[in-house]
mmCIF file of C-alpha atoms in Angstrom:
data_model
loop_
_atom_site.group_PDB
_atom_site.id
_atom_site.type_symbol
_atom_site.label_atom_id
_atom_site.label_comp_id
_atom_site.label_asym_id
_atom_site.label_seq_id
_atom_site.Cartn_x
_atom_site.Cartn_y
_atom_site.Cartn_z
ATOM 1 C CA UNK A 1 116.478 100.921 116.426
ATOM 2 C CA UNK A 2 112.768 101.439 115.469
ATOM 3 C CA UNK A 3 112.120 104.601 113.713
ATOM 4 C CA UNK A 4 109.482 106.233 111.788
ATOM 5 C CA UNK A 5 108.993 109.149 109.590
ATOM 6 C CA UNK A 6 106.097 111.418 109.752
ATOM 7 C CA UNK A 7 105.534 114.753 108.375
ATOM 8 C CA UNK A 8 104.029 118.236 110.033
ATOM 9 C CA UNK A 9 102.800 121.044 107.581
ATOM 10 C CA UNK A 10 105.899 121.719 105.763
ATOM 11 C CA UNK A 11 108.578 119.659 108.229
ATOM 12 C CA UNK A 12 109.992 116.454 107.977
ATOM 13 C CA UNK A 13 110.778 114.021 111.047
ATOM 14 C CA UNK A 14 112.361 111.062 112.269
ATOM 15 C CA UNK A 15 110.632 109.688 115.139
ATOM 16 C CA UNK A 16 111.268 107.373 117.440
ATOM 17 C CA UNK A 17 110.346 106.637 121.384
ATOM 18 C CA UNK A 18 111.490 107.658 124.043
ATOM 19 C CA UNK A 19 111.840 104.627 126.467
ATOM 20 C CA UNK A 20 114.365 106.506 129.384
ATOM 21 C CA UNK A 21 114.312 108.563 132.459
ATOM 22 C CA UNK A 22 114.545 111.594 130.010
ATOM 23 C CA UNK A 23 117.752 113.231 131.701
ATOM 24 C CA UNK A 24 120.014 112.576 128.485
ATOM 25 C CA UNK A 25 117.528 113.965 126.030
ATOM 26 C CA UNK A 26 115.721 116.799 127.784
ATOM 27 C CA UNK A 27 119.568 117.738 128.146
ATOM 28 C CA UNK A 28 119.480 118.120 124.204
ATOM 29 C CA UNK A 29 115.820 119.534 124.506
ATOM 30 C CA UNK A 30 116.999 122.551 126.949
ATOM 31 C CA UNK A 31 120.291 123.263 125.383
ATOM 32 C CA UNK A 32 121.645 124.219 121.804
ATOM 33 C CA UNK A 33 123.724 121.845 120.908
ATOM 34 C CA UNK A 34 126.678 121.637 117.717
ATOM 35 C CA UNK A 35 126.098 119.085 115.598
ATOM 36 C CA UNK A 36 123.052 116.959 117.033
ATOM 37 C CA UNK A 37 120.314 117.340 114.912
ATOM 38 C CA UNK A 38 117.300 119.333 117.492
ATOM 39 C CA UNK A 39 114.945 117.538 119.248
ATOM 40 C CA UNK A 40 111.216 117.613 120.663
ATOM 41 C CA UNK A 41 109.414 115.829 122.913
ATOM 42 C CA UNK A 42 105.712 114.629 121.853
ATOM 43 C CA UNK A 43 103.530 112.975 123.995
ATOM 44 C CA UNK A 44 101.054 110.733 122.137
ATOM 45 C CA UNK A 45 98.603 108.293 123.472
ATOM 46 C CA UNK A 46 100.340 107.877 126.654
ATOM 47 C CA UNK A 47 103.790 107.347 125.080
ATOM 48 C CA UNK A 48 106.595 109.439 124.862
ATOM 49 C CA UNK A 49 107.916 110.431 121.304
ATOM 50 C CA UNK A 50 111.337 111.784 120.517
ATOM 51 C CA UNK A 51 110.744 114.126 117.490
ATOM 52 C CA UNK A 52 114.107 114.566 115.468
ATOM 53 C CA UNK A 53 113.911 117.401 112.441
ATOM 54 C CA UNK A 54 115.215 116.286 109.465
ATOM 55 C CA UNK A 55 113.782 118.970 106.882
ATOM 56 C CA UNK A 56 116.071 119.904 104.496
ATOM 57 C CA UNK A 57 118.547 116.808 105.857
ATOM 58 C CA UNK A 58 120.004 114.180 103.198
ATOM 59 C CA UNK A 59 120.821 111.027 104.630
ATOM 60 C CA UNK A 60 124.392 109.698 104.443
ATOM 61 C CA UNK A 61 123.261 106.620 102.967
ATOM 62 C CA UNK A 62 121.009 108.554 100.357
ATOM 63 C CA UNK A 63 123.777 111.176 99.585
ATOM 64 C CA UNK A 64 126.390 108.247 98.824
ATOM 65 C CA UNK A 65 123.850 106.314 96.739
ATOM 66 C CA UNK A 66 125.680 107.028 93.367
ATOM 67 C CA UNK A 67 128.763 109.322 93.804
ATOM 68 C CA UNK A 68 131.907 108.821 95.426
ATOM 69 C CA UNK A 69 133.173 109.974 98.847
ATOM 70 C CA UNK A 70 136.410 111.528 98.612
ATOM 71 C CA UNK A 71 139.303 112.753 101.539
ATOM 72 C CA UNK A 72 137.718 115.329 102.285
ATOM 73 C CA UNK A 73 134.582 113.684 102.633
ATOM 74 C CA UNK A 74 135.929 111.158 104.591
ATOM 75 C CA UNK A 75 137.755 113.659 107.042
ATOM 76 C CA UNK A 76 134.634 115.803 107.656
ATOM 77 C CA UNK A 77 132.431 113.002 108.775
ATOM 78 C CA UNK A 78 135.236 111.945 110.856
ATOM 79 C CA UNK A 79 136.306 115.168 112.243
ATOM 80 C CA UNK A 80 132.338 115.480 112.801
ATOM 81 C CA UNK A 81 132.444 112.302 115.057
ATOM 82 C CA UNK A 82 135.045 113.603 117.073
ATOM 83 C CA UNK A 83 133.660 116.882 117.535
ATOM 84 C CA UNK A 84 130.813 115.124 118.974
ATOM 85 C CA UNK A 85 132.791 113.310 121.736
ATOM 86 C CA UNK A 86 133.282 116.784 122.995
ATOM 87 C CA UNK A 87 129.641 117.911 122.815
ATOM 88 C CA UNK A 88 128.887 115.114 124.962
ATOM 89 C CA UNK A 89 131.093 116.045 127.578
ATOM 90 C CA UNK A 90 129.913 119.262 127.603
ATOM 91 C CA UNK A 91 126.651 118.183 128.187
ATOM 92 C CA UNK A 92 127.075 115.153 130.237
ATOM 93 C CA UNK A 93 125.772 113.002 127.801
ATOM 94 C CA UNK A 94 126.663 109.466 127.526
ATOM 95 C CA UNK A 95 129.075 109.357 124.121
ATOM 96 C CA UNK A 96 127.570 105.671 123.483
ATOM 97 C CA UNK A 97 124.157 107.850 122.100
ATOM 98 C CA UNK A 98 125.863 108.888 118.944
ATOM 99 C CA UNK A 99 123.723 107.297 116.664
ATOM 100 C CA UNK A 100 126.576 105.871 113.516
ATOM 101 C CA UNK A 101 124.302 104.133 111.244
ATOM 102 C CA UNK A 102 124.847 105.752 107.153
ATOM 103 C CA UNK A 103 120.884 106.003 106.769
ATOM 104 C CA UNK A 104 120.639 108.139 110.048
ATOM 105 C CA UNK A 105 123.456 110.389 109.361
ATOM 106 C CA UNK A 106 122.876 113.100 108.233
ATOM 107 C CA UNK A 107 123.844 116.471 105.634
ATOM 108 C CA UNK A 108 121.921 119.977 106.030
ATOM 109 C CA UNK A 109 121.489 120.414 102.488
ATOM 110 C CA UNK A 110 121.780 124.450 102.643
ATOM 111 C CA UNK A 111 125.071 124.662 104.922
ATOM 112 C CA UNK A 112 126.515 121.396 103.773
ATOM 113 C CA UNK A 113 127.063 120.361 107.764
ATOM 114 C CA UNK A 114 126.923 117.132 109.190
ATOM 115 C CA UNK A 115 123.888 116.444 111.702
ATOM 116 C CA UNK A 116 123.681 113.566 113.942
ATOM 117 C CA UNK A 117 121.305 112.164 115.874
ATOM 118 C CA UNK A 118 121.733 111.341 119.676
ATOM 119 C CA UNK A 119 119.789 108.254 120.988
ATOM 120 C CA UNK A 120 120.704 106.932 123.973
ATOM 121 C CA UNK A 121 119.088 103.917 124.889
ATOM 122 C CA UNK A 122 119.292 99.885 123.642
ATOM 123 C CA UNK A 123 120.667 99.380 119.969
ATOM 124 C CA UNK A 124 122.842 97.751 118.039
ATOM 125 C CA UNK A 125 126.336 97.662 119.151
ATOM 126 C CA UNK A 126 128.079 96.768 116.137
ATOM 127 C CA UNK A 127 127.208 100.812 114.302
ATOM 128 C CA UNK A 128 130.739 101.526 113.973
ATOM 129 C CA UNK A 129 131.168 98.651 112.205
ATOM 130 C CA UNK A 130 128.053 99.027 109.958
ATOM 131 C CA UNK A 131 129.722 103.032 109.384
ATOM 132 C CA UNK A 132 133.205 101.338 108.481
ATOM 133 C CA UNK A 133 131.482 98.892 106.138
ATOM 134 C CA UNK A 134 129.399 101.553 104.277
ATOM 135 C CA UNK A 135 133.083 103.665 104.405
ATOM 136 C CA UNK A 136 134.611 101.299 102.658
ATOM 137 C CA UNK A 137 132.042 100.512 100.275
ATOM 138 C CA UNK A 138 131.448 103.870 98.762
ATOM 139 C CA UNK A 139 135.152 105.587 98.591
ATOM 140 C CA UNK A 140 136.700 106.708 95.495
ATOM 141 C CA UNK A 141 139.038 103.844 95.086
ATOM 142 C CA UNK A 142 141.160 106.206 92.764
ATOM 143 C CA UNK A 143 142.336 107.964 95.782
ATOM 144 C CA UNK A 144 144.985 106.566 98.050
ATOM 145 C CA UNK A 145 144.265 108.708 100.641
ATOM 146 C CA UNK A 146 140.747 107.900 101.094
ATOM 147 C CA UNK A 147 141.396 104.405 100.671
ATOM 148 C CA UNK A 148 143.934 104.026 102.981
ATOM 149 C CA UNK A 149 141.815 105.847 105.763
ATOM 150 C CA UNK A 150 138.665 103.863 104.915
ATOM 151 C CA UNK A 151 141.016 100.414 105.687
ATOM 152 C CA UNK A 152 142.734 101.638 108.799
ATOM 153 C CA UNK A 153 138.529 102.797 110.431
ATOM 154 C CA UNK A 154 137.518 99.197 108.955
ATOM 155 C CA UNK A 155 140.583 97.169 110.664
ATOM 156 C CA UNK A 156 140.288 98.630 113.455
ATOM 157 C CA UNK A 157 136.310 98.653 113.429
ATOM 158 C CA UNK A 158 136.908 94.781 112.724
ATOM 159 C CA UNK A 159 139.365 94.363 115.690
ATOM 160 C CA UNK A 160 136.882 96.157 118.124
ATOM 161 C CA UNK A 161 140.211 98.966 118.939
ATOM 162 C CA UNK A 162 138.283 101.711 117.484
ATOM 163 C CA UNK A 163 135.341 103.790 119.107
ATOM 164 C CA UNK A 164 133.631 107.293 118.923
ATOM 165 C CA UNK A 165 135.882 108.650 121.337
ATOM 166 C CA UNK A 166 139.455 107.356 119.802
ATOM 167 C CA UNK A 167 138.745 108.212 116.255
ATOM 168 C CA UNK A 168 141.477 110.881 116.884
ATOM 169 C CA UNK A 169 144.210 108.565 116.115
ATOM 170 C CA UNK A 170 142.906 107.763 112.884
ATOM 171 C CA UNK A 171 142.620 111.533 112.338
ATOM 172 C CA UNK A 172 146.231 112.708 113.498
ATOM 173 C CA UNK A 173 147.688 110.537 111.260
ATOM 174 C CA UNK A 174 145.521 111.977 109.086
ATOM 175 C CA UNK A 175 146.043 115.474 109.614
ATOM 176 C CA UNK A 176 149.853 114.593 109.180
ATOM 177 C CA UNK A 177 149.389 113.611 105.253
ATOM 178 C CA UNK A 178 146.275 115.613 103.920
ATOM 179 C CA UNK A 179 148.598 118.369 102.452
ATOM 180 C CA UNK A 180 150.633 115.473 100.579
ATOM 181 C CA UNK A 181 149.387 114.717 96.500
ATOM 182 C CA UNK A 182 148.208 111.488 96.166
ATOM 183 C CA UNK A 183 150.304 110.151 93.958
ATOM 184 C CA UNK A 184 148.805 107.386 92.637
ATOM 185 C CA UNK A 185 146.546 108.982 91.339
ATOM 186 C CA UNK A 186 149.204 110.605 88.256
ATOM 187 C CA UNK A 187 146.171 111.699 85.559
ATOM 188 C CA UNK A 188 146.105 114.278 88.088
ATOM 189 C CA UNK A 189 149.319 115.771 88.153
ATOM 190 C CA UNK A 190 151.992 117.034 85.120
ATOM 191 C CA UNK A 191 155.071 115.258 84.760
ATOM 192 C CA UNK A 192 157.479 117.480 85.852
ATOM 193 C CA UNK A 193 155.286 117.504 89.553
ATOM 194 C CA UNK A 194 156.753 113.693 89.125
ATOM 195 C CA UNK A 195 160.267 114.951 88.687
ATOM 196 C CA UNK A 196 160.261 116.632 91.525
ATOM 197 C CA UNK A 197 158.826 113.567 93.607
ATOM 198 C CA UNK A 198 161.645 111.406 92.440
ATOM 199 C CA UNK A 199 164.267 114.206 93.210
ATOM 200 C CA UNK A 200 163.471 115.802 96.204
ATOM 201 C CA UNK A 201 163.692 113.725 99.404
ATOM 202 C CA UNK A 202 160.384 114.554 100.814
ATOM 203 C CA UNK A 203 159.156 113.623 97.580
ATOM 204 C CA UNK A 204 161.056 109.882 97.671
ATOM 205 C CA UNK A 205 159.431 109.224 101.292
ATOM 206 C CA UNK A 206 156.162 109.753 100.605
ATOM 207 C CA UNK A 207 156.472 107.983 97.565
ATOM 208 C CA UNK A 208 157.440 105.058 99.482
ATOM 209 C CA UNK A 209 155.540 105.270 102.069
ATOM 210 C CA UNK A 210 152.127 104.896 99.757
ATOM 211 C CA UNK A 211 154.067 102.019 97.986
ATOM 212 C CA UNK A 212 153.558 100.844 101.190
ATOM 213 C CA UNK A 213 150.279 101.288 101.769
ATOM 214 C CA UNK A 214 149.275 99.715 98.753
ATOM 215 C CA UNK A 215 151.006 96.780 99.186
ATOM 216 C CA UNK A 216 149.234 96.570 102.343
ATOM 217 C CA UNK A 217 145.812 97.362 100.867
ATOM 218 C CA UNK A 218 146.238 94.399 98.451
ATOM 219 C CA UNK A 219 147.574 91.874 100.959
ATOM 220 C CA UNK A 220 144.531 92.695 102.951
ATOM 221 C CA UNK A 221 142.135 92.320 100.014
ATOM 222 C CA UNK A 222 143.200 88.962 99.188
ATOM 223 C CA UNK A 223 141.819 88.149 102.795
ATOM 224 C CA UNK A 224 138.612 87.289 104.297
ATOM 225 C CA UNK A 225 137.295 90.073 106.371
ATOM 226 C CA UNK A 226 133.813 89.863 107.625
ATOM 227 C CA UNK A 227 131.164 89.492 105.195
ATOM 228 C CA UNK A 228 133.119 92.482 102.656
ATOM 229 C CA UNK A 229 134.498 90.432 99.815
ATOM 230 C CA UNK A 230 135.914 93.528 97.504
ATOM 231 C CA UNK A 231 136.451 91.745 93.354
ATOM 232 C CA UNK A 232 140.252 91.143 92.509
ATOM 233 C CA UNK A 233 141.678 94.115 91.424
ATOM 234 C CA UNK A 234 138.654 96.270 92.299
ATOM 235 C CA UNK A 235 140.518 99.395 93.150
ATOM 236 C CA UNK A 236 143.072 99.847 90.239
ATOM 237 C CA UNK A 237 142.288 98.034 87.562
ATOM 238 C CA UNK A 238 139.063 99.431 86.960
ATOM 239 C CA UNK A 239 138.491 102.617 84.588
ATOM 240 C CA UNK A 240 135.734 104.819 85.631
ATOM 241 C CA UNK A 241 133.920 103.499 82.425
ATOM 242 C CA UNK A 242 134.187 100.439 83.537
ATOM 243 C CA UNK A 243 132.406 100.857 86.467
ATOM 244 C CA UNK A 244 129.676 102.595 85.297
ATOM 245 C CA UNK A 245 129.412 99.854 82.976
ATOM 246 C CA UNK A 246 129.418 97.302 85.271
ATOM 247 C CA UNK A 247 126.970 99.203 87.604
ATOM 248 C CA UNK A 248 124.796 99.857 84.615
ATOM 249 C CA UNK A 249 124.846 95.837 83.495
ATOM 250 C CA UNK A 250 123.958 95.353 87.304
ATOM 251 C CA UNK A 251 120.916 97.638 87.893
ATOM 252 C CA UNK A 252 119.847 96.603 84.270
ATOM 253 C CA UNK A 253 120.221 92.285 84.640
ATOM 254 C CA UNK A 254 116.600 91.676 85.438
ATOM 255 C CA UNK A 255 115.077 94.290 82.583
ATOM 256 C CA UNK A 256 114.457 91.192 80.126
ATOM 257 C CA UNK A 257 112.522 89.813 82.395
ATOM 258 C CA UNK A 258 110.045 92.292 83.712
ATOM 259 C CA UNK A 259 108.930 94.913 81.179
ATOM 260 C CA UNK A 260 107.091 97.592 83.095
ATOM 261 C CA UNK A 261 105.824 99.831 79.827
ATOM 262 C CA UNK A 262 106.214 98.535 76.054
ATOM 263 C CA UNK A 263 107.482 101.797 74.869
ATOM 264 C CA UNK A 264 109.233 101.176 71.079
ATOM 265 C CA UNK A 265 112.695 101.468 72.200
ATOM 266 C CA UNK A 266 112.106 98.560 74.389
ATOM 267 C CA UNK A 267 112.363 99.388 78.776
ATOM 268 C CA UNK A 268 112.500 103.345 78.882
ATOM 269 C CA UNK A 269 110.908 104.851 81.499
ATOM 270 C CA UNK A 270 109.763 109.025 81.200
ATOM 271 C CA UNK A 271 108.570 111.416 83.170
ATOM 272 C CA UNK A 272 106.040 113.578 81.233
ATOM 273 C CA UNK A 273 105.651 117.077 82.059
ATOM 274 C CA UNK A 274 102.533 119.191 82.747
ATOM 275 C CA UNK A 275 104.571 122.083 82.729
ATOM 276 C CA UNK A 276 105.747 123.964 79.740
ATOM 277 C CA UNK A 277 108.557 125.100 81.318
ATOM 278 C CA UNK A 278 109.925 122.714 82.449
ATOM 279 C CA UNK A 279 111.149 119.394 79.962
ATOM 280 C CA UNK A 280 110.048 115.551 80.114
ATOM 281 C CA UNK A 281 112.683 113.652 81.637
ATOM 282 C CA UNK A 282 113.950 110.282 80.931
ATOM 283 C CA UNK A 283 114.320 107.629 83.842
ATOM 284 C CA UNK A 284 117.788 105.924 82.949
ATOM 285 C CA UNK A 285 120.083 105.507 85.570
ATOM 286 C CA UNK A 286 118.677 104.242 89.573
ATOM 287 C CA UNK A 287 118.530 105.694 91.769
ATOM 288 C CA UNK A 288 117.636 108.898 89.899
ATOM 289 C CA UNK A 289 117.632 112.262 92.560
ATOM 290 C CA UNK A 290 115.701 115.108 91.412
ATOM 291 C CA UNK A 291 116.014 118.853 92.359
ATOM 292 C CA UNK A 292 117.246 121.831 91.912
ATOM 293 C CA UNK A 293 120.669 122.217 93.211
ATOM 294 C CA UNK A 294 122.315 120.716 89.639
ATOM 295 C CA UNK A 295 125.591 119.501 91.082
ATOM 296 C CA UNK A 296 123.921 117.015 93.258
ATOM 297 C CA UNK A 297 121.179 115.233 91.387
ATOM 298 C CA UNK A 298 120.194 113.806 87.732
ATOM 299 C CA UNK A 299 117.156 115.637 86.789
ATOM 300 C CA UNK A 300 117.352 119.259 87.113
ATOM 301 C CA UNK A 301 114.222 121.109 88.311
ATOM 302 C CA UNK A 302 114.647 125.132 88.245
ATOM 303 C CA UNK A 303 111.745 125.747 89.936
ATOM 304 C CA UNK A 304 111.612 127.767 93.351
ATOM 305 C CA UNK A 305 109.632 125.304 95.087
ATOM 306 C CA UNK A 306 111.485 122.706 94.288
ATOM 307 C CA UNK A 307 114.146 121.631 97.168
ATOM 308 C CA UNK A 308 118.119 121.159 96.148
ATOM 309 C CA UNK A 309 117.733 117.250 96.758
ATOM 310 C CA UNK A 310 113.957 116.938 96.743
ATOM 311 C CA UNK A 311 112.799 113.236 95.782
ATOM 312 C CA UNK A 312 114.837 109.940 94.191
ATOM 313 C CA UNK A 313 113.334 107.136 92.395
ATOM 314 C CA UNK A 314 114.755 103.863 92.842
ATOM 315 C CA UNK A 315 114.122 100.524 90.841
ATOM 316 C CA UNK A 316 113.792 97.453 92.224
ATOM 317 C CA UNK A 317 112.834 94.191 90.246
ATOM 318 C CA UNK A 318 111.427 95.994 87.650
ATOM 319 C CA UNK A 319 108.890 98.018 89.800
ATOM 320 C CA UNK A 320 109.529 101.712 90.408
ATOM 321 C CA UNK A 321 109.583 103.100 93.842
ATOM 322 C CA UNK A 322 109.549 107.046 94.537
ATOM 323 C CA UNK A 323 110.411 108.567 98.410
ATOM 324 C CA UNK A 324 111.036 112.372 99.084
ATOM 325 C CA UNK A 325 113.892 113.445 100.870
ATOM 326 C CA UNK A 326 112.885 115.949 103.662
ATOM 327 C CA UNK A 327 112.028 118.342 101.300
ATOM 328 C CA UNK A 328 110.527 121.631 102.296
ATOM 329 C CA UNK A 329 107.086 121.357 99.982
ATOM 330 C CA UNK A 330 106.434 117.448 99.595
ATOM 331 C CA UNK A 331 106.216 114.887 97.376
ATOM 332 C CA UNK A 332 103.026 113.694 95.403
ATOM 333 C CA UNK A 333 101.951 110.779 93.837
ATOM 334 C CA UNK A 334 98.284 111.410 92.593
ATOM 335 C CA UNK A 335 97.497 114.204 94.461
ATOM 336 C CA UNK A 336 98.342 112.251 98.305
ATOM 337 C CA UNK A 337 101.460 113.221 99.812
ATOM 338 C CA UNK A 338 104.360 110.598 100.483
ATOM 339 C CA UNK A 339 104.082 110.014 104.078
ATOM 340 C CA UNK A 340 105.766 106.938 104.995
ATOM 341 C CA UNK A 341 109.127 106.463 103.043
ATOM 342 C CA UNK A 342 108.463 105.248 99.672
ATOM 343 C CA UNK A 343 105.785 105.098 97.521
ATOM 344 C CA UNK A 344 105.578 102.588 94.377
ATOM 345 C CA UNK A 345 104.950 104.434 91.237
ATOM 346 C CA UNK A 346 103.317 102.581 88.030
ATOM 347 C CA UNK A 347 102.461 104.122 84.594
ATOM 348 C CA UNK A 348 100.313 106.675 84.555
ATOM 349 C CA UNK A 349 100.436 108.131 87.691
ATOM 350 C CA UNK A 350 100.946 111.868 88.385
ATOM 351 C CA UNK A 351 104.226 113.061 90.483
ATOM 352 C CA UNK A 352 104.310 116.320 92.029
ATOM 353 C CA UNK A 353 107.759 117.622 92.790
ATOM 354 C CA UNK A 354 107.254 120.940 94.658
ATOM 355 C CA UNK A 355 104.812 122.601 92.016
ATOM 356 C CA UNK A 356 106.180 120.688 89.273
ATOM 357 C CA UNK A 357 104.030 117.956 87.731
ATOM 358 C CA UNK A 358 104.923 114.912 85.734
ATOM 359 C CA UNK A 359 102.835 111.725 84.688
ATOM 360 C CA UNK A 360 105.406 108.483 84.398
ATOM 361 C CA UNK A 361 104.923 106.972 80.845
#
């Protein structure tokens, strides 16, 4: 699916053209729809463009970059898919248009909904696939409700049994458990809540049941499925410490042997600030998301034209790469705007978040 993304004054788009009769889309065009993200039509040097507004929009593959998706999580973009089946009815659109791919899903980052786009012409058939891979690849494997979920979508994504407009099964069973504690989880719960699980029927089929599940899980980790190879033991015996350690070690391998600035304490990157008001920043941990909504990213910038999830910087082989994400005022990197989606950064250069400046040392 060939894309692009080009900004207008103070809005962001994903654009992409429009190769069809144009009944599908100028449906979208001509009617409000719940839970497609709008649409224009552009024409530009005798072609057709499909404008899609994505200002203010986080995409699911940014959002999911470093934390974990939990149940919820994992029920609402579900729940959102299936919602979507019935949008298309309503408008007699053609359900194979819903567009699955994580980096083209996508959050409003001021009502927290889920925005997708609708694209109804020649792409990739395996997206559900791609969506079950991602799934599975970003759940908190703490949670057995999530996890179990995330394995049924990916079976049956694997098997080819599971489209768009089925998803409810996955969901009613679901919807059937989502009031249940997860009890594997037990950090989370006192010990006389266990008491009661090993009492009280109820308690003593559930408990079983996720026995069950997990036995399952593991029997279908030690197999080969696709090209997802998950590490022995990836889901329980890992600490969260762990983890991060691991991911650290991993984003960190190559530092030795590119040093980008000879700072004294060796590889630290900074962002210097031009403003009193607001502090220097250091650049530890990629992909580093800066804004102002403090839950949500790693460098906090209270400043009111600053965007809740404004701009990340990524690190790839040593070189650092900056890309703003559909915020309201722009991104900067020496006084030029980030137009295309990323934008290497080297030492020296100024970054303008919003108002807010910063020179990388």
């Amino acid at each position: 699916m060939k894309a692009e993304y080009k900004r207008d004054l103070n809005r962001n788009y994903l654009v992409m053209p429009d190769h069809s009769d144009g009944y599908q889309t100028e449906m979208l065009v001509r009617n409000e729809s719940d839970g497609f993200i709008p649409i224009k039509k552009v024409n530009w040097d005798g072609e057709t463009l499909l404008y899609y507004d994505i200002t203010g929009k986080q995409s699911l593959s940014k959002g999911f970059a470093k934390r974990k998706i939990d149940y919820n999580e994992m029920s609402d973009i579900l729940y959102s898919i299936s919602n979507l089946v019935k949008e298309c009815k309503r408008l007699f659109l053609d359900i194979s248009g819903i567009v699955l791919t994580p980096d083209h899903i996508y959050r409003d980052l001021s009502t927290e909904r889920l925005l997708w786009i609708f694209y109804p012409y020649e792409r990739d058939s395996h997206e559900m696939m791609e969506l079950a891979e991602f799934l599975l690849e970003h759940i908190d494997n703490g949670n057995s409700a999530v996890v179990k979920t995330a394995y049924e979508l990916y079976r049956r994504a694997k098997e080819g049994s599971i489209e768009a407009e089925n998803l409810y099964e996955i969901l009613h069973n679901d919807e059937e458990e989502k009031n249940l504690p997860d009890v594997i989880s037990d950090d989370s719960y006192k010990e006389k809540e266990f008491k009661s699980l090993k009492t009280e029927p109820e308690g003593n089929r559930y408990r079983n049941k996720v026995e069950l599940v997990v036995d399952r899980l593991f029997e279908l980790m030690k197999k080969k499925v696709g090209d997802y190879r998950p590490p022995e033991n990836e889901f329980y015996d890992y600490t969260e410490e762990s983890r991060e350690e691991a991911y650290f070690e991993e984003c960190t391998s190559d530092y030795d042997k590119t040093v980008l600035i000879p700072v004294p304490d060796g590889n630290q990157r900074r962002l210097i600030s031009r403003d009193s008001k607001i502090p220097d920043a250091d650049l530890e941990i990629f992909p580093c998301v800066l804004g102002s909504k403090r839950e949500c990213v790693d460098i906090l910038l209270t400043d009111s034209s600053v965007s809740r999830m404004h701009a990340q910087i990524d690190e790839a082989q040593g070189k650092l790469f900056i890309f703003d994400l559909n915020s309201s005022n722009g991104t900067y990197v020496n006084g030029k705007k980030i137009v295309s989606e990323e934008k290497e950064i080297i030492a020296g250069d100024e970054i303008r978040i919003g108002n807010v400046r910063f020179v990388l040392a």
